[in-house]
Every structure is written in C-alpha cells, then in structure tokens.
Short mmCIF file of C-alpha atoms in Angstrom, two decimals:
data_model
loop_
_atom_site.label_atom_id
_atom_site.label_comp_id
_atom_site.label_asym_id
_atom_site.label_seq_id
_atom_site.Cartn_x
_atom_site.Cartn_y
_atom_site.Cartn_z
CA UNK A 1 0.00 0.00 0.00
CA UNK A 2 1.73 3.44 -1.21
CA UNK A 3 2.06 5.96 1.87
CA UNK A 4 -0.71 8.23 -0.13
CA UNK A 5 -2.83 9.34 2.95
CA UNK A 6 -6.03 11.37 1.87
CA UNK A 7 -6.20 14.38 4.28
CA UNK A 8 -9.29 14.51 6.49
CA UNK A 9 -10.78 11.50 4.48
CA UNK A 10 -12.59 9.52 7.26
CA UNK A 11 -12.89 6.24 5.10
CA UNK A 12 -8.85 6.27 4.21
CA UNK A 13 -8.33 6.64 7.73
CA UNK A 14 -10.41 4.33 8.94
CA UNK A 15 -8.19 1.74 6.14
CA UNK A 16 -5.05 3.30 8.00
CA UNK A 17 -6.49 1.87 11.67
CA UNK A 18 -7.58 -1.13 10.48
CA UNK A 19 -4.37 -2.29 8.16
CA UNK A 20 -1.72 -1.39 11.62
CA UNK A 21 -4.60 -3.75 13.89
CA UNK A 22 -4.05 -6.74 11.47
CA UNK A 23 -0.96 -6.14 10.01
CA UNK A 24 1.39 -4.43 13.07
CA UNK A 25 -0.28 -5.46 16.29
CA UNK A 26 -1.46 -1.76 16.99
CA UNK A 27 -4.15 -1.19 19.18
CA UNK A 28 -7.46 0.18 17.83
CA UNK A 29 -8.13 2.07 21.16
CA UNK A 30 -4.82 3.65 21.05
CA UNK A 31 -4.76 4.48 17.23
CA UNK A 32 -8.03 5.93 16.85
CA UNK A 33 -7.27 9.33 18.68
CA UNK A 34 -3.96 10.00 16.96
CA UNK A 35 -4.73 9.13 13.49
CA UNK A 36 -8.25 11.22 14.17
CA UNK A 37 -5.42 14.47 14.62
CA UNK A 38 -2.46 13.22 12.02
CA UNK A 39 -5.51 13.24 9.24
CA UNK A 40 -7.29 16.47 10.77
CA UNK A 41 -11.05 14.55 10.75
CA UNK A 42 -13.34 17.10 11.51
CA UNK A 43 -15.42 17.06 14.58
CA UNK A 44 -18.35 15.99 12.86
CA UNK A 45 -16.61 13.10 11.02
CA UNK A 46 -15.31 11.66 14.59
CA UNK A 47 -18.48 9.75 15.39
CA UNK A 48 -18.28 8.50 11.72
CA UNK A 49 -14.71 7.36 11.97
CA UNK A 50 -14.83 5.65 15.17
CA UNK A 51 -18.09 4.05 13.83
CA UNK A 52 -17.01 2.48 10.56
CA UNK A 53 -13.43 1.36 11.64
CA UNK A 54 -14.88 -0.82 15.03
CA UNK A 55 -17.70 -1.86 13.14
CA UNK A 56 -15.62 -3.40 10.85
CA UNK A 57 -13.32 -4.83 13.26
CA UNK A 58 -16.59 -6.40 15.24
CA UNK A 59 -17.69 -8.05 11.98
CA UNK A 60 -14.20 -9.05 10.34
CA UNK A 61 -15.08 -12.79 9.87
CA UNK A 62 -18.60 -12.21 8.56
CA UNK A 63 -17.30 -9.89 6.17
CA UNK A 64 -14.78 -12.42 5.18
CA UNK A 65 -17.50 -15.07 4.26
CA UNK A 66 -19.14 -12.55 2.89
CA UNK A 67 -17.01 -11.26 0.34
CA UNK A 68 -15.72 -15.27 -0.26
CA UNK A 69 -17.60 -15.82 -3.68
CA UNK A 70 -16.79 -12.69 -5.46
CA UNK A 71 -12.66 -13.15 -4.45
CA UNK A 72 -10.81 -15.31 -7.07
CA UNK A 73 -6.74 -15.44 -6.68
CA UNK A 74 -4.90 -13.84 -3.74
CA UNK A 75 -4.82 -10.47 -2.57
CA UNK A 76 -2.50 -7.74 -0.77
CA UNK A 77 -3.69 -7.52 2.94
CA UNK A 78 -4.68 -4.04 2.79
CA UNK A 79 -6.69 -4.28 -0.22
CA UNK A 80 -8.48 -7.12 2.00
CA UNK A 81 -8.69 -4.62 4.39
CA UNK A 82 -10.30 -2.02 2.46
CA UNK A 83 -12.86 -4.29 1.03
CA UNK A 84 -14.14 -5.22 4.54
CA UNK A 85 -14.72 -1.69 5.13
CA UNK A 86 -16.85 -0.63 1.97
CA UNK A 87 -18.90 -3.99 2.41
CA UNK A 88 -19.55 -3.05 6.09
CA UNK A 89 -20.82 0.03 5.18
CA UNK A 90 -23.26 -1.40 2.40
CA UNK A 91 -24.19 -4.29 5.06
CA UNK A 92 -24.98 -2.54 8.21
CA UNK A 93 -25.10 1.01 7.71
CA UNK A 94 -28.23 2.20 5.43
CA UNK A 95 -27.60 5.67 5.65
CA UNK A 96 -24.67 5.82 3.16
CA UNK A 97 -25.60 5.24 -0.40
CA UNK A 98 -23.95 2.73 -2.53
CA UNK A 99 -22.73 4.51 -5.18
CA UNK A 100 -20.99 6.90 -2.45
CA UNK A 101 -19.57 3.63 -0.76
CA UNK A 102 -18.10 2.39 -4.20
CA UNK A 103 -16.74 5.82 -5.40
CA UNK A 104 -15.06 6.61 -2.28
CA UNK A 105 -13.51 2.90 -2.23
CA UNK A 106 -12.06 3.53 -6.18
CA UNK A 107 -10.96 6.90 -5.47
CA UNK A 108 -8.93 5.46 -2.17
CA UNK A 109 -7.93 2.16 -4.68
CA UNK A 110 -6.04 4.44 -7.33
CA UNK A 111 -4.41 6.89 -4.35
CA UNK A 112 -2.73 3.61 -2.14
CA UNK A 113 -2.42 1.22 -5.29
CA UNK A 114 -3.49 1.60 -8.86
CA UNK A 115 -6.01 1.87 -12.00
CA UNK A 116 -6.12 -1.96 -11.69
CA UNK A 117 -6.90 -2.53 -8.37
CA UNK A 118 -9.40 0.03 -8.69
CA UNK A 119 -11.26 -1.59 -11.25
CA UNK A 120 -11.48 -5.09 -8.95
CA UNK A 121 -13.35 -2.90 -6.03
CA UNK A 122 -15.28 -2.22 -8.51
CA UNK A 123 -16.14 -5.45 -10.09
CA UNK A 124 -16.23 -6.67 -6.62
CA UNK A 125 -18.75 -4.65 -4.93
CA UNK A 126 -21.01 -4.55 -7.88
CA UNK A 127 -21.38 -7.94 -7.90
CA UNK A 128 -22.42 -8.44 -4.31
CA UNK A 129 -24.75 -5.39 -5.05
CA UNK A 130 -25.89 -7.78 -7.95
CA UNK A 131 -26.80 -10.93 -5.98
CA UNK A 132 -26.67 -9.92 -2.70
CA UNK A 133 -24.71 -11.60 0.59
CA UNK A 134 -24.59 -15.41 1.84
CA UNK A 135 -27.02 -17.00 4.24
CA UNK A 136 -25.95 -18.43 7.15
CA UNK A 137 -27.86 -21.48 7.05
CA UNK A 138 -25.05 -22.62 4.01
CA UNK A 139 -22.93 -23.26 7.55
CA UNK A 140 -24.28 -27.00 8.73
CA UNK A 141 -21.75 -27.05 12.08
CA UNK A 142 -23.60 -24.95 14.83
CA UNK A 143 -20.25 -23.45 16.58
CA UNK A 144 -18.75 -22.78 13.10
CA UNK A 145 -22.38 -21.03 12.12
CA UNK A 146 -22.57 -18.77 15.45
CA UNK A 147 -18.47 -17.89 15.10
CA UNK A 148 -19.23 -16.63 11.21
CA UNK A 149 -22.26 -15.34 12.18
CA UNK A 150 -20.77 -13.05 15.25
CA UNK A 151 -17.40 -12.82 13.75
CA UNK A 152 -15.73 -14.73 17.09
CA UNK A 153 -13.04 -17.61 16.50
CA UNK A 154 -14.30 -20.62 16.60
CA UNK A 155 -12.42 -22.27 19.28
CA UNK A 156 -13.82 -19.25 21.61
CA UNK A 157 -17.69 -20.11 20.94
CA UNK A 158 -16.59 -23.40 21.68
CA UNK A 159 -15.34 -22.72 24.76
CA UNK A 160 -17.85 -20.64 26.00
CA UNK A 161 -20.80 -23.04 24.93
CA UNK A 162 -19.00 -25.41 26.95
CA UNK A 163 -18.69 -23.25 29.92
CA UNK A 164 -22.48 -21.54 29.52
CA UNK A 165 -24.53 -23.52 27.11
CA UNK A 166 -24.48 -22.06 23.21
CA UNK A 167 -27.64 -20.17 23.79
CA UNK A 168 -25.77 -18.11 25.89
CA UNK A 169 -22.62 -17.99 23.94
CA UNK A 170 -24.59 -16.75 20.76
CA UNK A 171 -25.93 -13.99 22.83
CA UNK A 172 -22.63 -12.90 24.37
CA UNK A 173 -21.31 -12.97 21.34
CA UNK A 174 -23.97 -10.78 19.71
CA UNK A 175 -24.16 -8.30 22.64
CA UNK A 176 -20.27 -8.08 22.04
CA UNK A 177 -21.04 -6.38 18.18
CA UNK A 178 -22.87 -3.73 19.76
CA UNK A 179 -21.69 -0.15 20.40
CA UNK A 180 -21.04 0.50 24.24
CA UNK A 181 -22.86 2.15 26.72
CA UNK A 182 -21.00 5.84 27.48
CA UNK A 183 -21.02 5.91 31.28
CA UNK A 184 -19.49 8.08 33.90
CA UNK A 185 -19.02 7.96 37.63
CA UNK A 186 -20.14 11.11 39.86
CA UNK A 187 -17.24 12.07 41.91
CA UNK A 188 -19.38 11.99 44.86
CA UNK A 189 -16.96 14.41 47.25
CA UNK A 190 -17.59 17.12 44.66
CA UNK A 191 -21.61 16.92 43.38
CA UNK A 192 -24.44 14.41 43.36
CA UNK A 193 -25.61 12.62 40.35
CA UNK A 194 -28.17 14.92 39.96
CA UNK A 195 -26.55 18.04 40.00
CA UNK A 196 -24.23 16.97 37.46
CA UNK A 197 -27.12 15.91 35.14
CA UNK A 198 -27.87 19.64 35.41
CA UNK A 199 -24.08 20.70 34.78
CA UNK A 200 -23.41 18.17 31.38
CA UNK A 201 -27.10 19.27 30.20
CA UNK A 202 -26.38 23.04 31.21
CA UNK A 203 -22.99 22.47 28.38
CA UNK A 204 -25.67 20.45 25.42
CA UNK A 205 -25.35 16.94 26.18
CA UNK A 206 -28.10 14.38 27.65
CA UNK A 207 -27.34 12.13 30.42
CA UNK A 208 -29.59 10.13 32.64
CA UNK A 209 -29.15 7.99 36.13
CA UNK A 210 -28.13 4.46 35.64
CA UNK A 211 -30.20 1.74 36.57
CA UNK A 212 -27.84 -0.63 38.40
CA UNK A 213 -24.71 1.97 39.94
CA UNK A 214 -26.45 4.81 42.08
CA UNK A 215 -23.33 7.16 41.28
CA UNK A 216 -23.31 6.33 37.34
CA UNK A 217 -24.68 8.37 34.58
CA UNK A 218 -25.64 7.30 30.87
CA UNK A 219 -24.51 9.83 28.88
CA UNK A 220 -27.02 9.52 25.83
CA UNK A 221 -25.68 12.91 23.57
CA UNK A 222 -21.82 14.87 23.38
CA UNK A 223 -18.97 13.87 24.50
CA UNK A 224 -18.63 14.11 28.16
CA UNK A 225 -14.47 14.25 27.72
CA UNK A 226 -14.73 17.46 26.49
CA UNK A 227 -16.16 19.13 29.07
CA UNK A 228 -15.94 21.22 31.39
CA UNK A 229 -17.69 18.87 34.30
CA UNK A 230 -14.94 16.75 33.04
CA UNK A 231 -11.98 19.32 33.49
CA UNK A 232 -12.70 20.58 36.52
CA UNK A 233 -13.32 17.11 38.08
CA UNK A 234 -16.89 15.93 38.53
CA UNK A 235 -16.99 13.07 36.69
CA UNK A 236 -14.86 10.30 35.72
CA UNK A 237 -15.44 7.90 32.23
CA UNK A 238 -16.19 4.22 33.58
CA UNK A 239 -18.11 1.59 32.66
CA UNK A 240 -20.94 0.58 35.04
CA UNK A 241 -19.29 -3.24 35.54
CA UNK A 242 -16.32 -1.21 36.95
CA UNK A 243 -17.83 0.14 39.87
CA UNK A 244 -18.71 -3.04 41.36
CA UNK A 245 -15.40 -3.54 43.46
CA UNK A 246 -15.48 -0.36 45.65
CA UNK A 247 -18.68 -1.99 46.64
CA UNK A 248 -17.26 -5.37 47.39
CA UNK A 249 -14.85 -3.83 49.10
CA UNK A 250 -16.83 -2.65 51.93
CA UNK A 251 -14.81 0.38 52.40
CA UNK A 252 -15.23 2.62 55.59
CA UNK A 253 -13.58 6.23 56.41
CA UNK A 254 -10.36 5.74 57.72
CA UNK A 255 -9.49 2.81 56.19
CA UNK A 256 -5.58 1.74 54.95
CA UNK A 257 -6.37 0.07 51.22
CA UNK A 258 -4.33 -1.45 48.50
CA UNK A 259 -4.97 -1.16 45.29
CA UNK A 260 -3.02 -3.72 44.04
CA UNK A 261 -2.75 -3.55 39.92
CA UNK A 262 -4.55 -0.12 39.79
CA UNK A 263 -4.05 1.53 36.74
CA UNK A 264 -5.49 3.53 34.85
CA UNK A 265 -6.75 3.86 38.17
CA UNK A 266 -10.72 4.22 37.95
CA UNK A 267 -11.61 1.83 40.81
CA UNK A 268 -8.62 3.84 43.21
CA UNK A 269 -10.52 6.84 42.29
CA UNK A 270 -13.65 5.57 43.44
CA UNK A 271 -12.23 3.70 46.38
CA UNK A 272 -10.54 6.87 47.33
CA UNK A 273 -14.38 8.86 46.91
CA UNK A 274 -16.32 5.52 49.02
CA UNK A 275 -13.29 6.62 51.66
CA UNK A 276 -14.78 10.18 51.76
CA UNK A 277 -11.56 12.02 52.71
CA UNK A 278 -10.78 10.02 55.71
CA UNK A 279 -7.54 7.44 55.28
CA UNK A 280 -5.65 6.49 52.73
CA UNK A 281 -5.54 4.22 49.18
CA UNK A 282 -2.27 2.97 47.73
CA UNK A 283 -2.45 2.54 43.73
CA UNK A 284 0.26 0.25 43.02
CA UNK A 285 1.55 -0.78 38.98
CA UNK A 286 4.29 -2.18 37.44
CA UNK A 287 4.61 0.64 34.83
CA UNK A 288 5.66 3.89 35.68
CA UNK A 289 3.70 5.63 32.71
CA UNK A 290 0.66 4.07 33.98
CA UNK A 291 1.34 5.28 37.29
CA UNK A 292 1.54 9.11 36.29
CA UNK A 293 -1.78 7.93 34.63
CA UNK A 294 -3.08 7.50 37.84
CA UNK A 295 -1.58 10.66 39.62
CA UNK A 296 -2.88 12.97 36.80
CA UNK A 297 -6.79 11.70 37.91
CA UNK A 298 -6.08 11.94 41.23
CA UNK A 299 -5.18 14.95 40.85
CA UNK A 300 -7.85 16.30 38.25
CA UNK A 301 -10.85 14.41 40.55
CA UNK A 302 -9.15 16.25 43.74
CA UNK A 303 -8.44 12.95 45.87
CA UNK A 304 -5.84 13.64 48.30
CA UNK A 305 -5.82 10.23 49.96
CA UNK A 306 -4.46 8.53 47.41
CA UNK A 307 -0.84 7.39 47.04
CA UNK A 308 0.94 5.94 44.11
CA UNK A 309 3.98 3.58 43.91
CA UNK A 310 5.57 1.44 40.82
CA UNK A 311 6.34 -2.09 41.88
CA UNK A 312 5.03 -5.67 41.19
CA UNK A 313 2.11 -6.99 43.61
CA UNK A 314 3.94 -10.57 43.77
CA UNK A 315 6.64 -8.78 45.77
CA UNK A 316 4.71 -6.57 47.76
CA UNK A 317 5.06 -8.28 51.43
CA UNK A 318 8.72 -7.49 52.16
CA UNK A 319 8.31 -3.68 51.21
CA UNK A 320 4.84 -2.72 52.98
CA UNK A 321 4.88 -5.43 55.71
CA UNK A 322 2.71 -7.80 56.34
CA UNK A 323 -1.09 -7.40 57.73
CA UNK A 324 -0.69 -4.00 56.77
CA UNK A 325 -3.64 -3.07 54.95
CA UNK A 326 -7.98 -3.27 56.02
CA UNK A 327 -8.76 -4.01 52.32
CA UNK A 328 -6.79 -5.55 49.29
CA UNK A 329 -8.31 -4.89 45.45
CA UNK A 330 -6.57 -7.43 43.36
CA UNK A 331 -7.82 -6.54 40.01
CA UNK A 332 -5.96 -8.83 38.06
CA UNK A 333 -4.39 -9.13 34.52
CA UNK A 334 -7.02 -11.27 32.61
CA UNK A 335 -7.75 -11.98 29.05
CA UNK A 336 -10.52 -9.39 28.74
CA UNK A 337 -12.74 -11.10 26.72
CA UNK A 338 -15.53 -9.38 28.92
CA UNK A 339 -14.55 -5.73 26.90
CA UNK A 340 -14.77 -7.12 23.66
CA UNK A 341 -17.28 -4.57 22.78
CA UNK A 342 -15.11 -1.88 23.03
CA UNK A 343 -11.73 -3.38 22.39
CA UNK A 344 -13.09 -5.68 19.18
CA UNK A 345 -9.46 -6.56 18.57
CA UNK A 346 -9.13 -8.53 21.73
CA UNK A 347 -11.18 -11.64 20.13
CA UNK A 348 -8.43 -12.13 17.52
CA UNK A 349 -5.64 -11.79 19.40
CA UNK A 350 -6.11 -14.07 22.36
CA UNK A 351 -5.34 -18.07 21.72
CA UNK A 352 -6.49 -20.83 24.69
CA UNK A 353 -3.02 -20.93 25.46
CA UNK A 354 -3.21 -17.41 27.25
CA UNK A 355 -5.91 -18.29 30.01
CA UNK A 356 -3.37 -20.73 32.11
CA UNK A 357 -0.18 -18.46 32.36
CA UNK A 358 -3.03 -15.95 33.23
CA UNK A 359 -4.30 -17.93 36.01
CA UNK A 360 -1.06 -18.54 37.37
CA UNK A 361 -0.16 -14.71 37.80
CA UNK A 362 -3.53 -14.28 38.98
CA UNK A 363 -2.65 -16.68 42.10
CA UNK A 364 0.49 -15.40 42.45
CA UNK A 365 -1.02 -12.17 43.07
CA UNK A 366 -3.60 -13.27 45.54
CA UNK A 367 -1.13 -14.99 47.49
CA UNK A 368 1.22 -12.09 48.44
CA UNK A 369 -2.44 -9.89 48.97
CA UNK A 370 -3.14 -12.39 51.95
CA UNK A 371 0.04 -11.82 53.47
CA UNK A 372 -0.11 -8.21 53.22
CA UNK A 373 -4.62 -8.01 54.47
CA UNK A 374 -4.46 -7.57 58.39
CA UNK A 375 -6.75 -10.47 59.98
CA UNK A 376 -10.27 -9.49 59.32
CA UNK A 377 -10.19 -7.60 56.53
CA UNK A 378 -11.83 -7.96 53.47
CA UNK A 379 -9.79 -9.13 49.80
CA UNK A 380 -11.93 -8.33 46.74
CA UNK A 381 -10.69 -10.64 43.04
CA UNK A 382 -11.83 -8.83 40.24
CA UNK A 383 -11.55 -9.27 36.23
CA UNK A 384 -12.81 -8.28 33.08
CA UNK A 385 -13.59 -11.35 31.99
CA UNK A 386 -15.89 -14.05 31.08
CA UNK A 387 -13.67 -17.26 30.86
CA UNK A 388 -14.30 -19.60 33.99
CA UNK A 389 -11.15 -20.71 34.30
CA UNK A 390 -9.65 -17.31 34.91
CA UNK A 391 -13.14 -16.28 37.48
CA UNK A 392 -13.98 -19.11 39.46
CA UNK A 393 -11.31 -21.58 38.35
CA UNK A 394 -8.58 -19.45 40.17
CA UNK A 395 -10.70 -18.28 42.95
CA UNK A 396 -11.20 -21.96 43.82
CA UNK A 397 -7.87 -22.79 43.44
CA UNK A 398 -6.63 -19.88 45.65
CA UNK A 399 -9.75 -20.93 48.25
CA UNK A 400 -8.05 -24.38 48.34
CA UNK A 401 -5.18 -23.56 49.15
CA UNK A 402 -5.61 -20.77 51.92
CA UNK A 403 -8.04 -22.15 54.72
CA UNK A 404 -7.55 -18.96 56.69
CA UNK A 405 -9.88 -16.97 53.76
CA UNK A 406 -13.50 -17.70 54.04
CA UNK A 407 -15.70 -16.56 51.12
CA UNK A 408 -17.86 -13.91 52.04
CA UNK A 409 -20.79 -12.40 50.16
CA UNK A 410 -20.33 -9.74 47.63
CA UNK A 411 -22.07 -6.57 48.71
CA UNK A 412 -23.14 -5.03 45.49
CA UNK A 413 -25.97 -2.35 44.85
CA UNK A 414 -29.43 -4.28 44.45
CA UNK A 415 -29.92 -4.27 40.86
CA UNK A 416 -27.30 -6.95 40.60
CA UNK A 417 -29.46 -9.84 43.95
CA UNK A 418 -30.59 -11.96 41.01
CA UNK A 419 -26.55 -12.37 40.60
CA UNK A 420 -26.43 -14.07 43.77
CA UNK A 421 -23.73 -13.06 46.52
CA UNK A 422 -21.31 -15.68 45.92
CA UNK A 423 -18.82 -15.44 42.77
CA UNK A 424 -20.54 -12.92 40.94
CA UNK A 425 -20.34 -13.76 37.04
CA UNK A 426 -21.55 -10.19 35.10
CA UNK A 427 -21.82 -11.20 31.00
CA UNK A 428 -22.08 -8.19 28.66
CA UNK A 429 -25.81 -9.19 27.91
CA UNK A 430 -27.07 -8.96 31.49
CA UNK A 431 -26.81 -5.15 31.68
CA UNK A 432 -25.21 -3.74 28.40
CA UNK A 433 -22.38 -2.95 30.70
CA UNK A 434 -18.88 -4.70 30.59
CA UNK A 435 -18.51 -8.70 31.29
CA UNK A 436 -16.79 -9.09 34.61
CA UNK A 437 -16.41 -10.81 37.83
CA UNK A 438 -16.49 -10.46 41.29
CA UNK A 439 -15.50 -12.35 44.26
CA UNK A 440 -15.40 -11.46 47.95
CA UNK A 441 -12.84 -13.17 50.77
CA UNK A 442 -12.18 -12.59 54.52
CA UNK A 443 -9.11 -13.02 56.28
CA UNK A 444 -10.46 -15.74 59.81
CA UNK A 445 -6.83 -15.07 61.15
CA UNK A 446 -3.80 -13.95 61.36
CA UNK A 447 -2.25 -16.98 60.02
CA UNK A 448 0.11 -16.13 56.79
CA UNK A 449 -0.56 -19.48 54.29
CA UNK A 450 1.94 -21.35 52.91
CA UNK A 451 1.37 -21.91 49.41
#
C-alpha cells in the first residue's frame, strides 16, 4: 500500500487503523485518537470514523464469508482490508448510499495502489450489489455457524458453549457487536448525580441515572471528555461493571487500602471517593507511565488520599509489611474477553493458550495480597472477563489452598441480587455494561498461608 494518505478522508483513515490492527499489532483504542489528529477529521466526522473502523473490526469474519464468492486469486492484505470496510458500510449502515460507498472505495484504490486494483473494487462490490450476501444457514456445524455469524473464532464459541450452554454464547457474542454504553461515575466528594445531570445538560449533552450503579450516569448525547464537568473534576469515564469492586470492598472512612494492579486507576478513584476524605488508598503498577496515569486523575478528581507507587504486587510483602492493609483490590491481569465490545481486537488476538499463564499470575497475586490483608479484613478478586477458568477456576484454586480466607458475600448495589452473593459472574448481555467478575474473601486469622 503506497504511503498516499487522503487528508481529512474519514474512510482512508479508517483503512489506516484497520491495516496497523491486522498487520502491526497496533491497538485500535490507542490508534483511533492519533490518526483522528495526524488526518485532521473534523469534529463531525469523529463519530463516523470511530463508527465504521470498530464496526468493521466487530464483523471481520462475517465480512470475510461474505465477500468469499466474489474473491478469485490472492490479494495484498490491505486491499483485504479495504474491502471489509466498503462492504460493512453497504451491510450494516443504510444511511450511506452505494454509489458513495463504491466511489469513495475507487478513489482510495487508485491513491494507495493503482487503475487496476481500482477496477477489482469495482467489479467486486457490484457484484455483491448484484446478488446480494450469503445466508448463514449454508454453515451446517452450529459453533462454526454462530463464530461466522458473530465474527468470534471458533475455538472461543466453543469454549464458552462449553462453559455456559451455546444459547448463551450466541448472545454474548452478539451483545459483544454492539456499540457501548458511554457511562461516567459522579465524583461523589464534589456533586451528586443529579446536580451533574444539570451541569453536562447546562454544556448540550443528555445524560440520565443508571439503573444498576447509584453514582453512574448514561450519557445519551456529546462527548462528556470534552467538558468542562470533566476538566474541573466531577466526573470520571467508567463503565458501570467497573464500579462493582469499591462496593465489594466494603470500604469505611479511615481505612488503609491497596490497590493492588490499579491503573489507569478508575476503581482507586472511586475507592478513594467511598473513603470520603478520611484514610488512605495505595495505587500500586508495574509501569511507571501508567502510574503518572493515575496521579494525573487523582489529581484532576481532587483525591488527596491517594498514594501511588511502581512495583510488582507478587513482591509486595517485604516492602509494605505484612497485615498492613484493612482491604486488598486485586484486580488482576485477565484476558478481557468481557470488553470485547469496546476493544473488538481482543477476540483475535487471544489463543487458549493465554488463560493458564493468566491464572497462574492471577494466584500469584492473591497470594502475596493475603500476606499483606491484616486479619479481618476484606480481599476483593476482580476481572474483566468471562472465561471460567480465569473467574472461578482461580478463585477456587486460591480458596483451596488458603483455609484462613473464608468466602464472604459480595455486597453489590441491588440491581445486581438476582446475581447471587457468591462469585458474581456479570456477561455483557445482562446489563449492556462490561462482562466481569467479582469475588469477595475474609481473612479468619492472622495466620500467613503457605502456598
């Protein structure tokens, strides 16, 4: 592909995103904002942009089977690339007429390749324009037929029918191809929900109370980033899964907390709010960029009980002492396959090979947070993920093998009782919020266990 960028064309940069996700290992997250400023995409072409390139990502194998028929020989990757993202705009966006979808795709064609390859686009698209897309029902396995159908690997709706039942794996999967909720947590020190309601409204956007976190907002119109209620500390963006460990936590003024793998630091924030002022929260990360992450909220939100330290949680004991802290977040490293919504590139990256050297830093990290809880107090495991083996699988293994942590129930707002108050499994479908899991511990004694 010839290094002929089209200035402020959203469609060529959208082609830019998508070819460094397959083709470098970028992140789509990460890219989105730059390349949004490198090709000066107006304002009103954001929501476009950031619309056609996930969408795209989200349906990648669909497209693939899709386009199947009409592909004879081999092609480069990005012209691949660029072919998924004028089919996904004739597919599942009705508001763009085809001619527009084809012209812009030539036009693009002759600028990054040639006359030739601009004539296969067209001969391509016309076609499927012609005759239309495949069915589905062509596909006679079931998990092969939900993975094209969802655009998920196959070996992950296997998994997860085996773990939940298909029924539910087609709907996780399906929930995961839709855009995200926007949410944001009330920084409850400065303003109640609704008095910020009044301040994002008061600056043209819409927001409304959530119906499962009593301090989240749905923001339904504008970008609440960009504001003012933003800048001056108010709010902070998380999704409404992400609130649920301050809760677990049980967190009272005047408590000493750890915050053991804490950035970009959204739960310390909160944790450092449910503390109202009174004691202290240590955010703790291995990487010192992430860390300065954390201090710049802090310090925007107006927290001054929070500390911040670099250092690895698996060799925590010797530095802060042991039974040193009331209340241990271990929010571990996990696959992530619960934010597949809004990180779509997640589902082709990750292999069944990841999930057990996940586990095993997961217990690692739970191990040194027992040494480190004072007797009594209460150790919250969290992820972002659906996968059993990585939720209950290592809680149970980590149960087994410390008798001096009892299970406790997790204390969540009420929206979430038909979850139960044991391990608390959260799939995307359930709420539209992010998959994740939850599970509660207290320490009996002061007995440190011997792995």
């Amino acid at each position: 592909m010839k290094n002929k960028k089209i200035h402020g064309n959203v469609r060529d940069a959208a082609l830019s995103i998508l070819y460094a996700v397959e083709n470098k290992q970028a992140y789509s997250n990460l890219l989105l904002n730059s390349t949004m400023d490198s090709y000066g995409i107006s304002a009103k072409n954001k929501g476009l942009l950031t619309e056609i390139t996930y969408g795209t990502l989200q349906h990648q194998m669909t497209l693939d089977y899709y386009l199947e028929p009409y592909i004879k020989g081999k092609l480069d990757p990005w012209v691949r690339t660029l072919l998924r993202l004028s089919l996904y705009q004739i597919v599942y966006l009705d508001r763009i007429p085809f001619h527009a979808v084809i012209n812009e795709a030539v036009e693009i064609a002759k600028r990054r390749g040639h006359g030739g390859i601009a004539s296969v686009f067209n001969g391509i698209l016309r076609s499927i324009q012609r005759s239309g897309v495949r069915s589905f029902n062509e596909i006679a396995d079931p998990i092969e037929k939900i993975s094209i159908e969802t655009s998920h690997p196959a070996w992950m709706i296997k998994r997860w029918s085996e773990q939940f039942g298909m029924q539910k794996a087609r709907e996780m999967a399906l929930e995961n191809n839709r855009a995200p909720l926007q949410t944001v947590r009330v920084n409850t020190v400065q303003a109640t929900p609704g008095e910020v309601i009044e301040m994002l409204e008061s600056e043209g956007l819409t927001a409304e109370s959530s119906k499962i976190i009593p301090e989240c907002l749905v923001v339904t119109g504008g970008q609440p980033v960009r504001t003012q209620t933003f800048e001056k500390g108010f709010i902070t963006i998380q999704d409404e899964s992400s609130m649920l460990p301050a809760y677990a936590l049980q967190v009272q003024p005047g408590m000493k907390v750890l915050d053991m793998c804490a950035a970009p630091g959204g739960k310390t924030t909160h944790i450092a709010e449910k503390l109202e002022g009174q004691g202290n929260v240590l955010a703790m990360d291995l990487h010192a960029h992430k860390v300065k992450l954390i201090e710049e909220t802090a310090k925007r939100l107006g927290h001054q009980t929070i500390e911040t330290t670099v250092g690895d949680g698996r060799e925590s004991s010797e530095r802060f002492g042991e039974e040193t802290f009331d209340r241990i977040l271990v929010d571990a490293p996990c696959s992530g396959l619960g934010v597949i919504k809004r990180k779509p590139d997640i589902k082709y990256t990750k292999t069944p090979d990841d999930f057990g050297r996940l586990q095993t830093i997961q217990l690692a990290l739970l191990d040194e947070a027992v040494k480190l809880l004072k007797p009594g107090g209460i150790l919250v495991y969290s992820t972002c993920t659906v996968d059993t083996e990585e939720n209950r699988g290592t809680a149970e293994k980590f149960m087994n093998t410390h008798p001096q942590m009892e299970q406790i129930p997790a204390e969540l707002p009420a929206a979430f009782k038909s979850k139960g108050k044991g391990f608390v499994q959260v799939f995307p479908q359930d709420f539209g919020s992010d998959g994740f899991f939850i599970a509660s511990f207290r320490k009996t004694d002061g007995s440190i266990a011997e792995s």
